[in-house]
C-alpha positions as MATLAB code, in Angstrom:
seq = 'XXXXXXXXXXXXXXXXXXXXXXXXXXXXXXXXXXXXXXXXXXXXXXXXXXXXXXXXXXXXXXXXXXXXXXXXXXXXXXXXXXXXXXXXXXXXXXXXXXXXXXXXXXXXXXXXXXXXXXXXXXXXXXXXXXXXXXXXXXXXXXXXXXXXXXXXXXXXXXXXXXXXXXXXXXX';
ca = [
      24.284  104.426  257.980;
      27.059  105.518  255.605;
      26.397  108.878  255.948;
      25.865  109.394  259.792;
      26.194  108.171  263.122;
      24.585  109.154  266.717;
      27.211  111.574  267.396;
      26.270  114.136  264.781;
      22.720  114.057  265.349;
      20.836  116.336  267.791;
      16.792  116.035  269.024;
      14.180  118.130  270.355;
      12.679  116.845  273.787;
       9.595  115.879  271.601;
      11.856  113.485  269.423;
      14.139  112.336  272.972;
      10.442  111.236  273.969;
       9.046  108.977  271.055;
      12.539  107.969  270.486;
      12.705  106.649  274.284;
       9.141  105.045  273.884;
       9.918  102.863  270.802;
      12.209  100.049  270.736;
      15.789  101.250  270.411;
      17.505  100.844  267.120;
      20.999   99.922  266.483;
      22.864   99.948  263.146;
      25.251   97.712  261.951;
      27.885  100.411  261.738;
      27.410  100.538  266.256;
      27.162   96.924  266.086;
      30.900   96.561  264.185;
      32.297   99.353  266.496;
      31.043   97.530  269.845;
      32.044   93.923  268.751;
      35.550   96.116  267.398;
      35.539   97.253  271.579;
      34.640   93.709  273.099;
      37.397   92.057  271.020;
      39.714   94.319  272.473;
      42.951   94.031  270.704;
      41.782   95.633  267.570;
      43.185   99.048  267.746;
      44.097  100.089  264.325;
      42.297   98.641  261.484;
      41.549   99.064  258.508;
      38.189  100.408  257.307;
      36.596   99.839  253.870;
      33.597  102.622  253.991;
      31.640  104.950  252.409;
      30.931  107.958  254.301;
      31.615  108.868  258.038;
      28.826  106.678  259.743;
      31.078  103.453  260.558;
      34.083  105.663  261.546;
      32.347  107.761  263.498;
      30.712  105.215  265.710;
      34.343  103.704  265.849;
      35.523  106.967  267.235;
      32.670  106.516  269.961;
      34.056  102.968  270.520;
      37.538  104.687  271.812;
      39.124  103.339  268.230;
      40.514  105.968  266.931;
      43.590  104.842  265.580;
      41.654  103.172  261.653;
      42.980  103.733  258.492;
      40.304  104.140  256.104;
      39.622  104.683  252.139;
      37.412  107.729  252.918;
      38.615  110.881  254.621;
      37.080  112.608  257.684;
      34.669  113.823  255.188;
      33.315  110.779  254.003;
      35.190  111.571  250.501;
      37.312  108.299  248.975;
      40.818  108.784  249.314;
      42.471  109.669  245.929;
      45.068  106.644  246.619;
      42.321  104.092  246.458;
      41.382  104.716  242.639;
      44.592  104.129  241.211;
      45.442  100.956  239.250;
      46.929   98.024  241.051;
      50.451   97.848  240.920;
      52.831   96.854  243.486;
      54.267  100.247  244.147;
      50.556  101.637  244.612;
      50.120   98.819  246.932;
      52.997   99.496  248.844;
      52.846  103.288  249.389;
      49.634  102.565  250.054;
      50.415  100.003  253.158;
      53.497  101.982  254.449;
      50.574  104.370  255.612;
      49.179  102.437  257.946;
      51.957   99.521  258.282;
      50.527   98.051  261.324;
      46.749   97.415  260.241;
      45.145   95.039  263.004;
      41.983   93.670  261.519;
      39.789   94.395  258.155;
      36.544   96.151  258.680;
      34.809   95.950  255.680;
      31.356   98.382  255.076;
      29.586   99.914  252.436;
      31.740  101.093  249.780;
      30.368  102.664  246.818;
      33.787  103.109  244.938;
      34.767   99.770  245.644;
      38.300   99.631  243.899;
      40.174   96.208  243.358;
      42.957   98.388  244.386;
      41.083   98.622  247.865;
      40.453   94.635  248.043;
      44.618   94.096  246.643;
      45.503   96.372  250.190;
      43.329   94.520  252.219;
      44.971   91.203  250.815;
      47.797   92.092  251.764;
      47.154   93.478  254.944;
      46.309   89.992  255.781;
      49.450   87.937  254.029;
      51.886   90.508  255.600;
      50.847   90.114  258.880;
      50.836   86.041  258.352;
      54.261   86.357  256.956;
      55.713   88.097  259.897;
      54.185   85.504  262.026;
      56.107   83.219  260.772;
      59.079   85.383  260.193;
      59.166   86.435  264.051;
      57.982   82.643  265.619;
      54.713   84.557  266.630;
      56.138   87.221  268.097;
      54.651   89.772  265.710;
      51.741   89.728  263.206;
      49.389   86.620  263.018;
      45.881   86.180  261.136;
      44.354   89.176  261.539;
      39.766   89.303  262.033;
      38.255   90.227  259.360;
      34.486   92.176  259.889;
      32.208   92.563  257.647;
      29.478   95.454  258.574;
      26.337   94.966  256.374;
      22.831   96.038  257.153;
      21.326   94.164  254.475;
      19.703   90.763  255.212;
      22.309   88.729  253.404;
      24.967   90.908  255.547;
      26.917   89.130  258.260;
      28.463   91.093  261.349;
      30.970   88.846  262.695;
      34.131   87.604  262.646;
      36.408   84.838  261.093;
      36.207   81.946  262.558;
      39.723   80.266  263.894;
      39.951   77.376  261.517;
      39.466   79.892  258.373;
      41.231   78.420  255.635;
      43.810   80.903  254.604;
      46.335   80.291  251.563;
      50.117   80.415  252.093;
      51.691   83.078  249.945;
      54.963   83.243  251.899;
      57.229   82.731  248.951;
      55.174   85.065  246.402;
      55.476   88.743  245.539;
      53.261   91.624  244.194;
      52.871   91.678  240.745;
];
């Protein structure tokens, strides 16, 4: 849920009961933060949201390090509804300069701003593969977090076809 996750939610004994005698439920937001945990080199990615639900239940997950387009509110960051420009990109990126994977949820203010970052997130990190022989960067996972039916929770598969954009710039 975009708005919510177990952590701010509190029962009576009545509710503890029926909750405990139904089948349990799991969202896709606990779903993304456990297969975030399993993988366990994804420490710091970052989150395309709406709302505190995914980031909270990444906080439960021990990942604590994201950088996300909504605040610890749940409010869109300012930053994200700017035009695209290079220099909007780039301040943008220098805030969280060592982004591990793309988590991408429910984002009502979806910003092509937001998708330029997260496009470059992932040709940076190629490029400095290849800059350091492998030492540093690499393809980074990309994970979607949908509850709707045509939603996948996953993660990209090895042989993911991925352009090569080492010799191009921002514009």
């Amino acid at each position: 849920s975009p708005q919510g996750s177990r952590a701010g939610r509190t029962m009576s004994e009545v509710e503890v009961k029926e909750n405990c005698q139904r089948s349990s439920v799991i969202t896709s937001a606990y779903t993304c933060a456990w297969y975030c945990k399993q993988h366990g080199k994804i420490k710091k990615p970052f989150v395309i949201a709406h709302g505190t639900g995914l980031l909270e239940e990444l906080k439960l997950a021990g990942i604590t390090e994201y950088f996300a387009t909504v605040d610890e509110l749940g409010k869109p960051k300012k930053e994200f509804s700017k035009p695209v420009s290079a220099e909007n990109i780039q301040d943008i990126v220098k805030q969280a300069a060592t982004v591990d994977a793309i988590i991408v949820g429910w984002d009502h203010c979806l910003s092509a701003l937001t998708i330029a970052v997260a496009e470059n997130f992932i040709r940076w990190n190629e490029e400095l593969a290849i800059e350091t022989g492998g030492k540093e960067g690499g393809r980074i996972p990309i994970i979607t977090c949908s509850s709707d039916l045509g939603g996948i929770v996953g993660r990209t598969p090895l042989d993911y076809p991925v352009g090569r954009f080492q010799d191009r710039k921002v514009r």
